[in-house]
Amino acid sequence: MSFSQLGVLALIVYLAGMLIVAEIARRARRDESPSDHFLAGRQLGVFVLFLTLYATAYSGNSLLGYPGRAYRSGYSFIMATGFMMAIIVVFHVLVPKLRPAAVQRGYVTPGDWVRDRFGDDTAGRWLTLAVGLLMVGALANFLLAQLKAMGEVASLVTGDLVPYEWGVVGLAFLILFYETRGGMRAVAWTDAAQGILMGAGLATLLVWLLGEAGGLGASRCRTAPAERIG
Amino acid sequence: MRMILLVAIGVLYVFSIPWYRAEDAPLRLVLGLPDWVAVALGCYAAVAVLNSIAWLLTDVRDDAELPASLGLTNAPKSEEPGSGADR
């Protein structure tokens, strides 16, 4: 079996695994409420929440985009590590205030708080719409990076048996399908599975790379000319 | 204690940026990394640990009184019919 065929097989097994996890998540739903669909009934445990945050923050952009950017920019891109971690730090400002409000007043989306805070009249509705559009605009850039990464990986691991364009469109539809069907619980559970895979894969890759290169210092010398180190 | 940890995290972020290093300072390697990169990585590792402890110390109660800064003065939304709240 060639590497390309092995890649296709791995991709099929991986996607089948994700669909199974998502289907199990769908069957675990408690009711048909928006809260259960969009927030998994607010019942996600610490382990799943941790992994879903990890898999969301460290995804296609950090696995494919960041190494390339780091190679081009040099060590100064180490600051990206801190920026990514700052997401969880900033939650300290938002969560203690917003979580009780969200539970007590039944918010499902951030726009619900805006409408609750500023009223349900015309101005309040426009403000809610503006907040929604701002969030879409902010997340679109992040989402596009994921779509691009999916296409690149699908093309790479299958030796272009699955072309880049098919990887982007096909995988986007597949994810859209199981996330629409299973809601936030499917998102979180598939993220958890992907987070475990990603953590194990990255740890293995790090050990393998350092072993092959002969240590951290040697790997630095092999990948970057001396004038770019400082 | 939680506030001290959050302030410490802020200080670590400040020191993770090599503003204290002269532009023409000689290159020193620590574990194969430039010294300022090693410092930044150490700061981020410490941030991760302190942040975890801070979250363990954070008590978020769902029935806590809502702070005035949220500006919510009307009746709880979940009591309104058809509000899109939990059903």
Tab-separated table of C-alpha atoms in Angstrom:
chain	number	residue	atom	x	y	z
A	1	MET	CA	0.000	0.000	0.000
A	2	SER	CA	1.440	3.383	-1.021
A	3	PHE	CA	1.720	6.374	1.296
A	4	SER	CA	-1.105	8.122	-0.573
A	5	GLN	CA	-3.453	5.156	-0.190
A	6	LEU	CA	-2.499	4.859	3.460
A	7	GLY	CA	-3.299	8.573	3.809
A	8	VAL	CA	-6.735	8.132	2.258
A	9	LEU	CA	-7.407	5.189	4.570
A	10	ALA	CA	-6.276	7.189	7.608
A	11	LEU	CA	-8.485	10.106	6.554
A	12	ILE	CA	-11.518	7.833	6.133
A	13	VAL	CA	-10.952	6.156	9.510
A	14	TYR	CA	-10.478	9.546	11.170
A	15	LEU	CA	-13.630	11.044	9.654
A	16	ALA	CA	-15.652	7.922	10.422
A	17	GLY	CA	-14.429	8.153	14.007
A	18	MET	CA	-15.521	11.792	14.226
A	19	LEU	CA	-18.958	10.962	12.793
A	20	ILE	CA	-19.411	8.149	15.319
A	21	VAL	CA	-18.416	10.398	18.230
A	22	ALA	CA	-20.796	13.099	16.953
A	23	GLU	CA	-23.643	10.619	16.622
A	24	ILE	CA	-23.087	9.366	20.164
A	25	ALA	CA	-23.148	13.005	21.289
A	26	ARG	CA	-26.431	13.565	19.452
A	27	ARG	CA	-28.019	10.585	21.162
A	28	ALA	CA	-26.846	11.920	24.521
A	29	ARG	CA	-28.944	15.082	24.144
A	30	ARG	CA	-31.448	15.681	26.889
A	31	ASP	CA	-34.048	17.709	25.042
A	32	GLU	CA	-34.562	19.791	21.921
A	33	SER	CA	-33.998	23.174	23.576
A	34	PRO	CA	-31.621	25.818	22.159
A	35	SER	CA	-29.685	25.618	25.409
A	36	ASP	CA	-29.044	21.895	24.952
A	37	HIS	CA	-28.142	22.308	21.277
A	38	PHE	CA	-25.928	25.377	21.485
A	39	LEU	CA	-24.529	24.969	25.009
A	40	ALA	CA	-24.780	21.208	25.588
A	41	GLY	CA	-27.191	21.980	28.420
A	42	ARG	CA	-24.349	23.841	30.201
A	43	GLN	CA	-23.264	20.442	31.488
A	44	LEU	CA	-19.840	19.912	29.901
A	45	GLY	CA	-17.292	18.664	32.414
A	46	VAL	CA	-13.865	20.133	33.119
A	47	PHE	CA	-12.012	17.475	31.103
A	48	VAL	CA	-14.111	17.936	27.959
A	49	LEU	CA	-14.110	21.731	28.329
A	50	PHE	CA	-10.332	21.771	28.686
A	51	LEU	CA	-9.826	19.599	25.624
A	52	THR	CA	-12.353	21.484	23.515
A	53	LEU	CA	-10.712	24.811	24.395
A	54	TYR	CA	-7.308	23.291	23.649
A	55	ALA	CA	-8.422	21.841	20.306
A	56	THR	CA	-10.178	25.077	19.367
A	57	ALA	CA	-7.312	27.393	20.219
A	58	TYR	CA	-4.535	25.148	18.920
A	59	SER	CA	-5.899	24.014	15.593
A	60	GLY	CA	-5.092	24.356	11.923
A	61	ASN	CA	-3.615	27.822	12.227
A	62	SER	CA	-1.292	26.883	15.074
A	63	LEU	CA	-0.261	23.519	13.599
A	64	LEU	CA	0.290	24.634	10.004
A	65	GLY	CA	0.312	28.439	9.974
A	66	TYR	CA	2.391	29.185	13.059
A	67	PRO	CA	5.416	26.984	12.230
A	68	GLY	CA	5.697	28.631	8.804
A	69	ARG	CA	5.263	32.078	10.251
A	70	ALA	CA	7.761	31.294	13.019
A	71	TYR	CA	10.293	30.108	10.441
A	72	ARG	CA	9.874	33.321	8.453
A	73	SER	CA	9.770	35.689	11.438
A	74	GLY	CA	12.317	33.974	13.651
A	75	TYR	CA	12.196	33.621	17.416
A	76	SER	CA	10.215	36.833	17.879
A	77	PHE	CA	7.111	34.807	17.006
A	78	ILE	CA	7.463	33.098	20.392
A	79	MET	CA	5.173	35.924	21.556
A	80	ALA	CA	2.295	34.104	19.855
A	81	THR	CA	2.487	31.520	22.667
A	82	GLY	CA	1.629	34.197	25.186
A	83	PHE	CA	-1.110	35.668	23.019
A	84	MET	CA	-2.815	32.283	22.730
A	85	MET	CA	-2.605	31.709	26.476
A	86	ALA	CA	-4.004	35.183	27.109
A	87	ILE	CA	-7.362	33.944	25.814
A	88	ILE	CA	-7.796	31.775	28.893
A	89	VAL	CA	-6.389	34.482	31.177
A	90	VAL	CA	-8.928	37.029	29.897
A	91	PHE	CA	-11.716	34.609	30.807
A	92	HIS	CA	-11.011	35.643	34.415
A	93	VAL	CA	-12.537	39.027	33.593
A	94	LEU	CA	-15.599	37.721	31.764
A	95	VAL	CA	-16.618	34.382	33.268
A	96	PRO	CA	-17.232	35.237	36.960
A	97	LYS	CA	-19.713	37.965	35.948
A	98	LEU	CA	-21.288	36.533	32.828
A	99	ARG	CA	-21.714	32.883	33.847
A	100	PRO	CA	-24.236	33.569	36.687
A	101	ALA	CA	-26.073	36.056	34.460
A	102	ALA	CA	-26.208	33.559	31.604
A	103	VAL	CA	-27.590	30.812	33.835
A	104	GLN	CA	-30.072	32.986	35.735
A	105	ARG	CA	-31.378	34.807	32.675
A	106	GLY	CA	-31.138	31.992	30.153
A	107	TYR	CA	-28.673	33.419	27.657
A	108	VAL	CA	-27.688	31.172	24.792
A	109	THR	CA	-25.498	33.556	22.783
A	110	PRO	CA	-23.471	36.687	23.679
A	111	GLY	CA	-26.083	38.681	21.745
A	112	ASP	CA	-28.678	37.632	24.331
A	113	TRP	CA	-26.801	39.579	26.996
A	114	VAL	CA	-26.537	42.650	24.757
A	115	ARG	CA	-30.281	42.566	24.068
A	116	ASP	CA	-31.055	41.969	27.749
A	117	ARG	CA	-28.764	44.807	28.788
A	118	PHE	CA	-29.759	47.392	26.180
A	119	GLY	CA	-33.403	46.493	25.657
A	120	ASP	CA	-35.509	44.703	23.086
A	121	ASP	CA	-36.502	47.836	21.162
A	122	THR	CA	-35.224	48.752	17.706
A	123	ALA	CA	-31.923	50.143	18.987
A	124	GLY	CA	-31.319	47.036	21.101
A	125	ARG	CA	-31.999	44.754	18.153
A	126	TRP	CA	-29.642	46.710	15.877
A	127	LEU	CA	-26.958	46.589	18.557
A	128	THR	CA	-27.408	42.828	18.914
A	129	LEU	CA	-27.157	42.454	15.144
A	130	ALA	CA	-24.010	44.600	15.098
A	131	VAL	CA	-22.444	42.447	17.839
A	132	GLY	CA	-23.297	39.320	15.850
A	133	LEU	CA	-21.758	40.751	12.680
A	134	LEU	CA	-18.630	41.825	14.546
A	135	MET	CA	-18.236	38.321	15.961
A	136	VAL	CA	-18.737	36.763	12.533
A	137	GLY	CA	-16.159	39.140	11.051
A	138	ALA	CA	-13.654	38.388	13.797
A	139	LEU	CA	-14.127	34.631	13.611
A	140	ALA	CA	-14.258	34.427	9.805
A	141	ASN	CA	-10.524	35.007	9.557
A	142	PHE	CA	-9.904	32.241	12.085
A	143	LEU	CA	-12.355	29.936	10.315
A	144	LEU	CA	-10.804	30.532	6.900
A	145	ALA	CA	-7.429	29.481	8.301
A	146	GLN	CA	-9.015	26.201	9.484
A	147	LEU	CA	-10.581	25.553	6.082
A	148	LYS	CA	-7.290	26.215	4.343
A	149	ALA	CA	-5.446	23.955	6.789
A	150	MET	CA	-7.992	21.147	6.244
A	151	GLY	CA	-7.516	21.346	2.478
A	152	GLU	CA	-3.725	21.393	2.768
A	153	VAL	CA	-3.637	18.418	5.139
A	154	ALA	CA	-6.114	16.377	3.084
A	155	SER	CA	-4.072	17.017	-0.065
A	156	LEU	CA	-0.758	16.346	1.687
A	157	VAL	CA	-1.584	13.094	3.468
A	158	THR	CA	-3.338	11.605	0.447
A	159	GLY	CA	-0.646	12.609	-2.031
A	160	ASP	CA	-3.226	14.805	-3.802
A	161	LEU	CA	-5.631	11.876	-4.284
A	162	VAL	CA	-7.984	14.245	-2.426
A	163	PRO	CA	-7.316	17.629	-4.082
A	164	TYR	CA	-7.020	20.761	-1.946
A	165	GLU	CA	-10.371	22.155	-3.109
A	166	TRP	CA	-12.192	18.913	-2.336
A	167	GLY	CA	-10.533	18.816	1.050
A	168	VAL	CA	-11.782	22.304	1.900
A	169	VAL	CA	-15.337	21.888	0.613
A	170	GLY	CA	-15.836	18.223	1.542
A	171	LEU	CA	-14.494	18.492	5.071
A	172	ALA	CA	-16.369	21.757	5.657
A	173	PHE	CA	-19.642	20.087	4.701
A	174	LEU	CA	-18.878	17.051	6.835
A	175	ILE	CA	-18.118	19.181	9.894
A	176	LEU	CA	-21.161	21.348	9.225
A	177	PHE	CA	-23.286	18.199	9.009
A	178	TYR	CA	-22.276	16.599	12.271
A	179	GLU	CA	-22.086	19.854	14.214
A	180	THR	CA	-25.553	20.912	13.036
A	181	ARG	CA	-26.877	17.474	13.879
A	182	GLY	CA	-25.204	17.059	17.246
A	183	GLY	CA	-24.916	20.677	18.412
A	184	MET	CA	-22.374	21.897	20.929
A	185	ARG	CA	-22.116	18.469	22.570
A	186	ALA	CA	-20.919	16.994	19.252
A	187	VAL	CA	-18.518	19.923	18.808
A	188	ALA	CA	-17.104	19.454	22.304
A	189	TRP	CA	-16.820	15.674	22.154
A	190	THR	CA	-15.195	15.630	18.701
A	191	ASP	CA	-12.916	18.446	19.860
A	192	ALA	CA	-11.979	16.367	22.898
A	193	ALA	CA	-11.123	13.390	20.681
A	194	GLN	CA	-9.136	15.656	18.360
A	195	GLY	CA	-7.439	17.313	21.336
A	196	ILE	CA	-6.231	13.937	22.626
A	197	LEU	CA	-4.984	12.985	19.142
A	198	MET	CA	-3.312	16.356	18.696
A	199	GLY	CA	-1.631	16.290	22.112
A	200	ALA	CA	-0.320	12.760	21.570
A	201	GLY	CA	0.749	13.574	18.016
A	202	LEU	CA	2.553	16.775	18.954
A	203	ALA	CA	4.349	15.125	21.891
A	204	THR	CA	5.456	12.267	19.620
A	205	LEU	CA	6.530	14.711	16.914
A	206	LEU	CA	8.552	16.777	19.388
A	207	VAL	CA	10.392	13.720	20.743
A	208	TRP	CA	10.999	12.393	17.237
A	209	LEU	CA	12.200	15.730	15.851
A	210	LEU	CA	14.553	16.383	18.748
A	211	GLY	CA	15.894	12.823	18.499
A	212	GLU	CA	16.467	13.110	14.756
A	213	ALA	CA	18.046	16.553	14.993
A	214	GLY	CA	20.236	15.694	17.982
A	215	GLY	CA	18.675	18.046	20.514
A	216	LEU	CA	17.177	21.525	20.701
A	217	GLY	CA	20.378	23.416	19.963
A	218	ALA	CA	21.274	21.217	16.988
A	219	SER	CA	17.762	21.508	15.551
A	220	ARG	CA	18.033	25.305	15.763
A	221	CYS	CA	21.341	25.249	13.874
A	222	ARG	CA	19.869	23.018	11.175
A	223	THR	CA	16.744	25.081	10.575
A	224	ALA	CA	17.889	28.697	10.847
A	225	PRO	CA	21.021	30.568	9.807
A	226	ALA	CA	22.914	32.139	12.704
A	227	GLU	CA	22.053	35.728	11.772
A	228	ARG	CA	18.355	35.019	12.280
A	229	ILE	CA	18.681	33.560	15.758
A	230	GLY	CA	19.177	36.683	17.787
B	1	MET	CA	-4.842	35.200	46.676
B	2	ARG	CA	-6.540	34.936	43.281
B	3	MET	CA	-5.940	38.629	42.636
B	4	ILE	CA	-2.249	38.253	43.536
B	5	LEU	CA	-1.960	35.423	41.021
B	6	LEU	CA	-3.623	37.513	38.308
B	7	VAL	CA	-1.269	40.426	39.010
B	8	ALA	CA	1.669	37.993	38.888
B	9	ILE	CA	0.444	36.751	35.519
B	10	GLY	CA	0.391	40.345	34.276
B	11	VAL	CA	3.964	40.883	35.528
B	12	LEU	CA	5.097	37.677	33.805
B	13	TYR	CA	3.603	38.891	30.535
B	14	VAL	CA	5.532	42.160	30.899
B	15	PHE	CA	8.801	40.270	31.459
B	16	SER	CA	8.116	37.868	28.589
B	17	ILE	CA	8.804	40.743	26.199
B	18	PRO	CA	12.550	41.475	25.963
B	19	TRP	CA	12.242	45.258	26.379
B	20	TYR	CA	15.031	45.075	28.973
B	21	ARG	CA	17.513	43.655	26.454
B	22	ALA	CA	19.836	46.002	24.565
B	23	GLU	CA	19.582	45.703	20.813
B	24	ASP	CA	23.299	44.970	20.446
B	25	ALA	CA	23.504	42.609	23.422
B	26	PRO	CA	25.634	39.531	22.671
B	27	LEU	CA	23.823	36.299	21.870
B	28	ARG	CA	23.728	33.864	24.774
B	29	LEU	CA	22.184	30.440	24.380
B	30	VAL	CA	20.172	28.614	27.027
B	31	LEU	CA	19.250	25.036	26.105
B	32	GLY	CA	19.961	25.926	22.502
B	33	LEU	CA	17.636	28.927	22.620
B	34	PRO	CA	18.543	32.630	22.763
B	35	ASP	CA	18.361	33.743	26.390
B	36	TRP	CA	15.383	36.072	25.856
B	37	VAL	CA	13.443	33.248	24.180
B	38	ALA	CA	14.176	30.976	27.137
B	39	VAL	CA	12.978	33.739	29.492
B	40	ALA	CA	9.777	34.204	27.445
B	41	LEU	CA	9.096	30.470	27.439
B	42	GLY	CA	9.742	30.294	31.176
B	43	CYS	CA	7.309	33.174	31.737
B	44	TYR	CA	4.621	31.456	29.651
B	45	ALA	CA	5.120	28.174	31.493
B	46	ALA	CA	4.734	30.044	34.786
B	47	VAL	CA	1.628	31.815	33.439
B	48	ALA	CA	0.111	28.424	32.612
B	49	VAL	CA	0.720	27.150	36.155
B	50	LEU	CA	-0.474	30.332	37.894
B	51	ASN	CA	-3.514	30.560	35.629
B	52	SER	CA	-4.485	26.985	36.485
B	53	ILE	CA	-4.168	27.716	40.206
B	54	ALA	CA	-6.151	30.949	39.785
B	55	TRP	CA	-8.980	29.030	38.117
B	56	LEU	CA	-8.957	26.472	40.929
B	57	LEU	CA	-9.379	29.376	43.348
B	58	THR	CA	-12.162	30.976	41.278
B	59	ASP	CA	-15.569	30.264	42.737
B	60	VAL	CA	-18.228	30.922	40.107
B	61	ARG	CA	-21.640	30.301	41.643
B	62	ASP	CA	-24.558	30.120	39.253
B	63	ASP	CA	-26.876	31.657	41.866
B	64	ALA	CA	-24.520	34.534	42.728
B	65	GLU	CA	-25.960	38.026	42.874
B	66	LEU	CA	-25.420	39.745	39.538
B	67	PRO	CA	-22.961	42.664	39.644
B	68	ALA	CA	-24.369	46.114	38.944
B	69	SER	CA	-21.722	46.605	36.237
B	70	LEU	CA	-23.684	44.235	33.985
B	71	GLY	CA	-26.466	46.802	33.946
B	72	LEU	CA	-29.295	44.274	34.294
B	73	THR	CA	-32.115	45.932	36.156
B	74	ASN	CA	-35.225	44.287	34.737
B	75	ALA	CA	-36.767	40.965	35.790
B	76	PRO	CA	-34.895	37.748	35.001
B	77	LYS	CA	-35.301	36.889	31.347
B	78	SER	CA	-35.948	33.215	32.050
B	79	GLU	CA	-39.261	34.143	33.658
B	80	GLU	CA	-40.526	35.778	30.497
B	81	PRO	CA	-42.582	33.559	28.222
B	82	GLY	CA	-41.063	32.838	24.806
B	83	SER	CA	-37.840	34.551	25.695
B	84	GLY	CA	-35.570	31.929	24.177
B	85	ALA	CA	-34.415	30.940	27.631
B	86	ASP	CA	-33.856	27.359	28.806
B	87	ARG	CA	-36.898	25.245	28.195
